[in-house]
Amino acid sequence: VYDGVDQAMLDRTSKWLMKRRDGTGKFKRNPRALHQFGLTDNETMSIYITWALTEANFSDLQIEVDFAYAQAKKTKNPYQLGLAANILFNRGEEKRGQKLLTLLMDIQADEGAWKEGSGQKSAPGSSGKALRIETAALAALATMKSKSPNRTKLKKCMDFIKTSRGSFGGYASTNSTVLALRALVAYAKFSKRADESGAIEIYVNGK
């Protein structure tokens, strides 16, 4: 959401991740992790890492990109499709990106989200509402990167995200909140108009 993250930190992290590639399109993982993040299948986690690296503009990832495309196309897992479509658009691969985006949007529910499959989790381990928000945000971000966006489907995504906001301003989990905010910020720029009226309050020294 914030565009001022230290580039040196991004570079260090990305280079470390690049060293974890296993040569098949996936990434080596530590089986003794003492946290919940990433406790999903290795295919999903690997596609997520590839997405993160393409967001950081790393380019030496053809094996990983091809794996993400093939895996998402095979499983038709909405979360994987959303990640992989973004990967391909980030890389300028419009044709393959559009193919995955079409597969994803063809299974969008009327409310603008996607039904959760049995046992499916996002890379941070989200399920339920948080997973549905993450998937909708990824679908929206991919649509806005497409050269031929389906604006009707996009609006359904954004309407779902907007109505998923909690009473304290969050969108379920931390990660789904970040992805929701990224989609909302991108949509504000994409649509070039304000969809909501509101007031801005500025505080100086508590006043």
PDB file of C-alpha atoms in Angstrom:
ATOM      1  CA  VAL A   1       0.000   0.000   0.000  1.00  0.00           C
ATOM      2  CA  TYR A   2       2.877   2.337   0.886  1.00  0.00           C
ATOM      3  CA  ASP A   3       5.235   3.083  -2.013  1.00  0.00           C
ATOM      4  CA  GLY A   4       8.207   4.208   0.070  1.00  0.00           C
ATOM      5  CA  VAL A   5       9.513   0.846   1.293  1.00  0.00           C
ATOM      6  CA  ASP A   6      13.319   0.777   1.417  1.00  0.00           C
ATOM      7  CA  GLN A   7      14.615  -0.529  -1.925  1.00  0.00           C
ATOM      8  CA  ALA A   8      17.773  -1.965  -0.363  1.00  0.00           C
ATOM      9  CA  MET A   9      15.646  -4.157   1.904  1.00  0.00           C
ATOM     10  CA  LEU A  10      13.545  -5.305  -1.065  1.00  0.00           C
ATOM     11  CA  ASP A  11      16.695  -6.174  -3.006  1.00  0.00           C
ATOM     12  CA  ARG A  12      18.227  -8.136  -0.102  1.00  0.00           C
ATOM     13  CA  THR A  13      15.042 -10.074   0.498  1.00  0.00           C
ATOM     14  CA  SER A  14      14.493 -10.791  -3.178  1.00  0.00           C
ATOM     15  CA  LYS A  15      18.063 -12.028  -3.678  1.00  0.00           C
ATOM     16  CA  TRP A  16      17.698 -14.372  -0.690  1.00  0.00           C
ATOM     17  CA  LEU A  17      14.448 -15.756  -2.096  1.00  0.00           C
ATOM     18  CA  MET A  18      16.051 -16.264  -5.504  1.00  0.00           C
ATOM     19  CA  LYS A  19      18.655 -18.511  -3.837  1.00  0.00           C
ATOM     20  CA  ARG A  20      15.828 -20.717  -2.517  1.00  0.00           C
ATOM     21  CA  ARG A  21      14.694 -21.808  -5.998  1.00  0.00           C
ATOM     22  CA  ASP A  22      14.731 -25.579  -6.490  1.00  0.00           C
ATOM     23  CA  GLY A  23      15.008 -25.601 -10.297  1.00  0.00           C
ATOM     24  CA  THR A  24      11.498 -26.971 -10.906  1.00  0.00           C
ATOM     25  CA  GLY A  25       9.588 -23.725 -10.461  1.00  0.00           C
ATOM     26  CA  LYS A  26       9.143 -24.096  -6.723  1.00  0.00           C
ATOM     27  CA  PHE A  27      11.081 -22.842  -3.701  1.00  0.00           C
ATOM     28  CA  LYS A  28      12.832 -24.750  -0.910  1.00  0.00           C
ATOM     29  CA  ARG A  29      11.146 -24.387   2.447  1.00  0.00           C
ATOM     30  CA  ASN A  30      12.177 -25.028   6.046  1.00  0.00           C
ATOM     31  CA  PRO A  31       9.925 -27.826   7.402  1.00  0.00           C
ATOM     32  CA  ARG A  32      10.561 -26.652  10.999  1.00  0.00           C
ATOM     33  CA  ALA A  33       8.882 -23.256  10.660  1.00  0.00           C
ATOM     34  CA  LEU A  34       7.758 -21.858  14.011  1.00  0.00           C
ATOM     35  CA  HIS A  35       4.963 -19.715  12.577  1.00  0.00           C
ATOM     36  CA  GLN A  36       1.667 -20.006  10.723  1.00  0.00           C
ATOM     37  CA  PHE A  37       2.629 -18.013   7.622  1.00  0.00           C
ATOM     38  CA  GLY A  38       3.169 -20.226   4.620  1.00  0.00           C
ATOM     39  CA  LEU A  39       1.716 -23.396   6.118  1.00  0.00           C
ATOM     40  CA  THR A  40      -0.071 -24.223   2.899  1.00  0.00           C
ATOM     41  CA  ASP A  41       0.913 -26.540   0.045  1.00  0.00           C
ATOM     42  CA  ASN A  42       4.286 -25.847  -1.537  1.00  0.00           C
ATOM     43  CA  GLU A  43       2.738 -25.154  -4.951  1.00  0.00           C
ATOM     44  CA  THR A  44       0.597 -22.292  -3.628  1.00  0.00           C
ATOM     45  CA  MET A  45       3.438 -20.900  -1.521  1.00  0.00           C
ATOM     46  CA  SER A  46       5.834 -21.029  -4.473  1.00  0.00           C
ATOM     47  CA  ILE A  47       3.417 -19.195  -6.769  1.00  0.00           C
ATOM     48  CA  TYR A  48       3.003 -16.560  -4.042  1.00  0.00           C
ATOM     49  CA  ILE A  49       6.787 -16.082  -3.813  1.00  0.00           C
ATOM     50  CA  THR A  50       7.047 -15.764  -7.596  1.00  0.00           C
ATOM     51  CA  TRP A  51       4.276 -13.152  -7.514  1.00  0.00           C
ATOM     52  CA  ALA A  52       6.140 -11.208  -4.816  1.00  0.00           C
ATOM     53  CA  LEU A  53       9.357 -11.310  -6.832  1.00  0.00           C
ATOM     54  CA  THR A  54       7.641 -10.063  -9.990  1.00  0.00           C
ATOM     55  CA  GLU A  55       6.057  -7.272  -7.932  1.00  0.00           C
ATOM     56  CA  ALA A  56       9.640  -6.343  -6.969  1.00  0.00           C
ATOM     57  CA  ASN A  57      10.584  -6.344 -10.685  1.00  0.00           C
ATOM     58  CA  PHE A  58      12.876  -9.385 -10.615  1.00  0.00           C
ATOM     59  CA  SER A  59      13.001 -10.906 -14.084  1.00  0.00           C
ATOM     60  CA  ASP A  60      15.138 -14.078 -14.028  1.00  0.00           C
ATOM     61  CA  LEU A  61      12.144 -16.290 -13.224  1.00  0.00           C
ATOM     62  CA  GLN A  62      11.023 -18.030 -16.414  1.00  0.00           C
ATOM     63  CA  ILE A  63      10.929 -21.534 -14.885  1.00  0.00           C
ATOM     64  CA  GLU A  64       8.954 -20.255 -11.908  1.00  0.00           C
ATOM     65  CA  VAL A  65       6.580 -18.254 -14.115  1.00  0.00           C
ATOM     66  CA  ASP A  66       5.922 -21.264 -16.355  1.00  0.00           C
ATOM     67  CA  PHE A  67       5.275 -23.418 -13.289  1.00  0.00           C
ATOM     68  CA  ALA A  68       2.807 -20.894 -11.860  1.00  0.00           C
ATOM     69  CA  TYR A  69       0.944 -20.733 -15.172  1.00  0.00           C
ATOM     70  CA  ALA A  70       0.739 -24.511 -15.598  1.00  0.00           C
ATOM     71  CA  GLN A  71      -0.221 -25.164 -11.971  1.00  0.00           C
ATOM     72  CA  ALA A  72      -2.993 -22.559 -11.841  1.00  0.00           C
ATOM     73  CA  LYS A  73      -4.366 -23.637 -15.211  1.00  0.00           C
ATOM     74  CA  LYS A  74      -4.449 -27.265 -14.024  1.00  0.00           C
ATOM     75  CA  THR A  75      -6.019 -26.762 -10.583  1.00  0.00           C
ATOM     76  CA  LYS A  76      -8.318 -23.825 -11.425  1.00  0.00           C
ATOM     77  CA  ASN A  77      -7.855 -22.813  -7.801  1.00  0.00           C
ATOM     78  CA  PRO A  78      -9.152 -19.182  -7.770  1.00  0.00           C
ATOM     79  CA  TYR A  79      -6.385 -17.949  -5.446  1.00  0.00           C
ATOM     80  CA  GLN A  80      -3.667 -19.545  -7.581  1.00  0.00           C
ATOM     81  CA  LEU A  81      -5.294 -18.185 -10.746  1.00  0.00           C
ATOM     82  CA  GLY A  82      -5.313 -14.673  -9.261  1.00  0.00           C
ATOM     83  CA  LEU A  83      -1.650 -14.855  -8.287  1.00  0.00           C
ATOM     84  CA  ALA A  84      -0.552 -16.373 -11.589  1.00  0.00           C
ATOM     85  CA  ALA A  85      -2.519 -13.881 -13.701  1.00  0.00           C
ATOM     86  CA  ASN A  86      -0.812 -11.026 -11.857  1.00  0.00           C
ATOM     87  CA  ILE A  87       2.575 -12.685 -12.378  1.00  0.00           C
ATOM     88  CA  LEU A  88       2.034 -12.864 -16.128  1.00  0.00           C
ATOM     89  CA  PHE A  89       0.746  -9.300 -16.454  1.00  0.00           C
ATOM     90  CA  ASN A  90       3.703  -8.103 -14.355  1.00  0.00           C
ATOM     91  CA  ARG A  91       5.939  -9.808 -16.893  1.00  0.00           C
ATOM     92  CA  GLY A  92       4.140  -8.346 -19.887  1.00  0.00           C
ATOM     93  CA  GLU A  93       2.785 -11.745 -20.952  1.00  0.00           C
ATOM     94  CA  GLU A  94      -0.638 -10.463 -21.959  1.00  0.00           C
ATOM     95  CA  LYS A  95      -1.864 -13.564 -23.816  1.00  0.00           C
ATOM     96  CA  ARG A  96      -1.216 -16.093 -21.044  1.00  0.00           C
ATOM     97  CA  GLY A  97      -2.273 -13.613 -18.377  1.00  0.00           C
ATOM     98  CA  GLN A  98      -5.581 -13.008 -20.128  1.00  0.00           C
ATOM     99  CA  LYS A  99      -6.161 -16.741 -20.473  1.00  0.00           C
ATOM    100  CA  LEU A 100      -5.850 -17.271 -16.713  1.00  0.00           C
ATOM    101  CA  LEU A 101      -7.867 -14.150 -15.939  1.00  0.00           C
ATOM    102  CA  THR A 102     -10.686 -15.430 -18.155  1.00  0.00           C
ATOM    103  CA  LEU A 103     -10.630 -18.794 -16.355  1.00  0.00           C
ATOM    104  CA  LEU A 104     -10.816 -16.946 -13.047  1.00  0.00           C
ATOM    105  CA  MET A 105     -13.611 -14.571 -13.989  1.00  0.00           C
ATOM    106  CA  ASP A 106     -15.682 -17.379 -15.522  1.00  0.00           C
ATOM    107  CA  ILE A 107     -16.119 -18.884 -12.042  1.00  0.00           C
ATOM    108  CA  GLN A 108     -16.816 -15.615 -10.202  1.00  0.00           C
ATOM    109  CA  ALA A 109     -19.980 -15.812  -8.077  1.00  0.00           C
ATOM    110  CA  ASP A 110     -22.766 -13.250  -8.459  1.00  0.00           C
ATOM    111  CA  GLU A 111     -21.705 -11.445  -5.272  1.00  0.00           C
ATOM    112  CA  GLY A 112     -18.333 -10.717  -6.828  1.00  0.00           C
ATOM    113  CA  ALA A 113     -16.231 -13.211  -4.875  1.00  0.00           C
ATOM    114  CA  TRP A 114     -15.255 -16.858  -5.307  1.00  0.00           C
ATOM    115  CA  LYS A 115     -16.420 -19.957  -3.488  1.00  0.00           C
ATOM    116  CA  GLU A 116     -13.791 -21.505  -1.251  1.00  0.00           C
ATOM    117  CA  GLY A 117     -12.709 -25.028  -2.151  1.00  0.00           C
ATOM    118  CA  SER A 118     -12.270 -27.709   0.477  1.00  0.00           C
ATOM    119  CA  GLY A 119      -8.944 -27.328   2.269  1.00  0.00           C
ATOM    120  CA  GLN A 120      -7.868 -24.316   0.213  1.00  0.00           C
ATOM    121  CA  LYS A 121      -5.716 -21.713   1.960  1.00  0.00           C
ATOM    122  CA  SER A 122      -3.805 -18.648   0.869  1.00  0.00           C
ATOM    123  CA  ALA A 123      -0.041 -18.369   1.284  1.00  0.00           C
ATOM    124  CA  PRO A 124      -0.380 -16.694   4.717  1.00  0.00           C
ATOM    125  CA  GLY A 125      -2.790 -19.490   5.732  1.00  0.00           C
ATOM    126  CA  SER A 126      -6.032 -17.565   5.250  1.00  0.00           C
ATOM    127  CA  SER A 127      -9.332 -19.336   4.738  1.00  0.00           C
ATOM    128  CA  GLY A 128     -12.987 -18.335   4.819  1.00  0.00           C
ATOM    129  CA  LYS A 129     -13.755 -14.642   4.413  1.00  0.00           C
ATOM    130  CA  ALA A 130     -10.099 -13.573   4.435  1.00  0.00           C
ATOM    131  CA  LEU A 131      -9.264 -15.941   1.574  1.00  0.00           C
ATOM    132  CA  ARG A 132     -12.246 -14.711  -0.433  1.00  0.00           C
ATOM    133  CA  ILE A 133     -11.146 -11.080   0.047  1.00  0.00           C
ATOM    134  CA  GLU A 134      -7.558 -11.886  -0.960  1.00  0.00           C
ATOM    135  CA  THR A 135      -8.768 -13.683  -4.084  1.00  0.00           C
ATOM    136  CA  ALA A 136     -11.120 -10.850  -5.048  1.00  0.00           C
ATOM    137  CA  ALA A 137      -8.322  -8.304  -4.574  1.00  0.00           C
ATOM    138  CA  LEU A 138      -5.908 -10.320  -6.706  1.00  0.00           C
ATOM    139  CA  ALA A 139      -8.564 -10.722  -9.402  1.00  0.00           C
ATOM    140  CA  ALA A 140      -9.232  -6.979  -9.380  1.00  0.00           C
ATOM    141  CA  LEU A 141      -5.534  -6.107  -9.550  1.00  0.00           C
ATOM    142  CA  ALA A 142      -5.022  -8.507 -12.469  1.00  0.00           C
ATOM    143  CA  THR A 143      -8.052  -7.090 -14.293  1.00  0.00           C
ATOM    144  CA  MET A 144      -6.696  -3.560 -13.985  1.00  0.00           C
ATOM    145  CA  LYS A 145      -3.370  -4.715 -15.485  1.00  0.00           C
ATOM    146  CA  SER A 146      -5.111  -6.315 -18.472  1.00  0.00           C
ATOM    147  CA  LYS A 147      -5.258  -4.495 -21.802  1.00  0.00           C
ATOM    148  CA  SER A 148      -8.897  -5.567 -22.188  1.00  0.00           C
ATOM    149  CA  PRO A 149     -10.400  -5.406 -18.682  1.00  0.00           C
ATOM    150  CA  ASN A 150     -13.927  -6.623 -18.019  1.00  0.00           C
ATOM    151  CA  ARG A 151     -15.219  -3.602 -16.112  1.00  0.00           C
ATOM    152  CA  THR A 152     -18.455  -5.310 -15.067  1.00  0.00           C
ATOM    153  CA  LYS A 153     -16.580  -8.182 -13.419  1.00  0.00           C
ATOM    154  CA  LEU A 154     -14.118  -5.709 -11.907  1.00  0.00           C
ATOM    155  CA  LYS A 155     -16.892  -3.653 -10.337  1.00  0.00           C
ATOM    156  CA  LYS A 156     -18.343  -6.825  -8.789  1.00  0.00           C
ATOM    157  CA  CYS A 157     -14.939  -7.513  -7.215  1.00  0.00           C
ATOM    158  CA  MET A 158     -14.688  -4.014  -5.836  1.00  0.00           C
ATOM    159  CA  ASP A 159     -18.258  -3.998  -4.525  1.00  0.00           C
ATOM    160  CA  PHE A 160     -17.543  -7.241  -2.659  1.00  0.00           C
ATOM    161  CA  ILE A 161     -14.349  -5.825  -1.171  1.00  0.00           C
ATOM    162  CA  LYS A 162     -16.042  -2.595  -0.112  1.00  0.00           C
ATOM    163  CA  THR A 163     -18.886  -4.435   1.627  1.00  0.00           C
ATOM    164  CA  SER A 164     -16.379  -6.689   3.422  1.00  0.00           C
ATOM    165  CA  ARG A 165     -14.931  -3.862   5.497  1.00  0.00           C
ATOM    166  CA  GLY A 166     -15.191  -4.478   9.220  1.00  0.00           C
ATOM    167  CA  SER A 167     -16.356  -2.003  11.847  1.00  0.00           C
ATOM    168  CA  PHE A 168     -12.760  -1.019  12.693  1.00  0.00           C
ATOM    169  CA  GLY A 169     -11.700  -0.426   9.092  1.00  0.00           C
ATOM    170  CA  GLY A 170     -10.046  -3.791   8.484  1.00  0.00           C
ATOM    171  CA  TYR A 171     -10.903  -6.487   5.959  1.00  0.00           C
ATOM    172  CA  ALA A 172     -10.773  -9.740   7.957  1.00  0.00           C
ATOM    173  CA  SER A 173      -7.062 -10.667   8.412  1.00  0.00           C
ATOM    174  CA  THR A 174      -3.992  -8.427   8.176  1.00  0.00           C
ATOM    175  CA  ASN A 175      -2.953  -9.819   4.802  1.00  0.00           C
ATOM    176  CA  SER A 176      -6.443  -9.603   3.311  1.00  0.00           C
ATOM    177  CA  THR A 177      -6.655  -5.999   4.560  1.00  0.00           C
ATOM    178  CA  VAL A 178      -3.396  -5.104   2.795  1.00  0.00           C
ATOM    179  CA  LEU A 179      -4.531  -6.712  -0.466  1.00  0.00           C
ATOM    180  CA  ALA A 180      -7.953  -5.057  -0.194  1.00  0.00           C
ATOM    181  CA  LEU A 181      -6.334  -1.648   0.294  1.00  0.00           C
ATOM    182  CA  ARG A 182      -3.994  -2.223  -2.652  1.00  0.00           C
ATOM    183  CA  ALA A 183      -6.989  -3.045  -4.839  1.00  0.00           C
ATOM    184  CA  LEU A 184      -8.967  -0.036  -3.598  1.00  0.00           C
ATOM    185  CA  VAL A 185      -6.071   2.374  -4.206  1.00  0.00           C
ATOM    186  CA  ALA A 186      -5.472   0.923  -7.684  1.00  0.00           C
ATOM    187  CA  TYR A 187      -9.180   1.110  -8.497  1.00  0.00           C
ATOM    188  CA  ALA A 188      -9.365   4.760  -7.464  1.00  0.00           C
ATOM    189  CA  LYS A 189      -6.613   5.527  -9.980  1.00  0.00           C
ATOM    190  CA  PHE A 190      -8.060   3.190 -12.605  1.00  0.00           C
ATOM    191  CA  SER A 191     -11.581   4.589 -12.503  1.00  0.00           C
ATOM    192  CA  LYS A 192     -10.385   8.232 -12.235  1.00  0.00           C
ATOM    193  CA  ARG A 193     -13.424   9.102 -10.176  1.00  0.00           C
ATOM    194  CA  ALA A 194     -14.543   8.873  -6.578  1.00  0.00           C
ATOM    195  CA  ASP A 195     -17.095   6.149  -5.912  1.00  0.00           C
ATOM    196  CA  GLU A 196     -17.737   7.264  -2.352  1.00  0.00           C
ATOM    197  CA  SER A 197     -18.391  10.650  -0.807  1.00  0.00           C
ATOM    198  CA  GLY A 198     -16.738  11.430   2.489  1.00  0.00           C
ATOM    199  CA  ALA A 199     -14.935  13.930   4.667  1.00  0.00           C
ATOM    200  CA  ILE A 200     -11.201  14.314   5.277  1.00  0.00           C
ATOM    201  CA  GLU A 201     -10.155  15.429   8.769  1.00  0.00           C
ATOM    202  CA  ILE A 202      -6.654  16.794   9.352  1.00  0.00           C
ATOM    203  CA  TYR A 203      -5.215  16.785  12.879  1.00  0.00           C
ATOM    204  CA  VAL A 204      -2.284  18.969  13.944  1.00  0.00           C
ATOM    205  CA  ASN A 205      -0.906  18.377  17.435  1.00  0.00           C
ATOM    206  CA  GLY A 206      -4.060  16.571  18.396  1.00  0.00           C
ATOM    207  CA  LYS A 207      -6.412  19.301  17.178  1.00  0.00           C
TER     208      LYS A 207
END
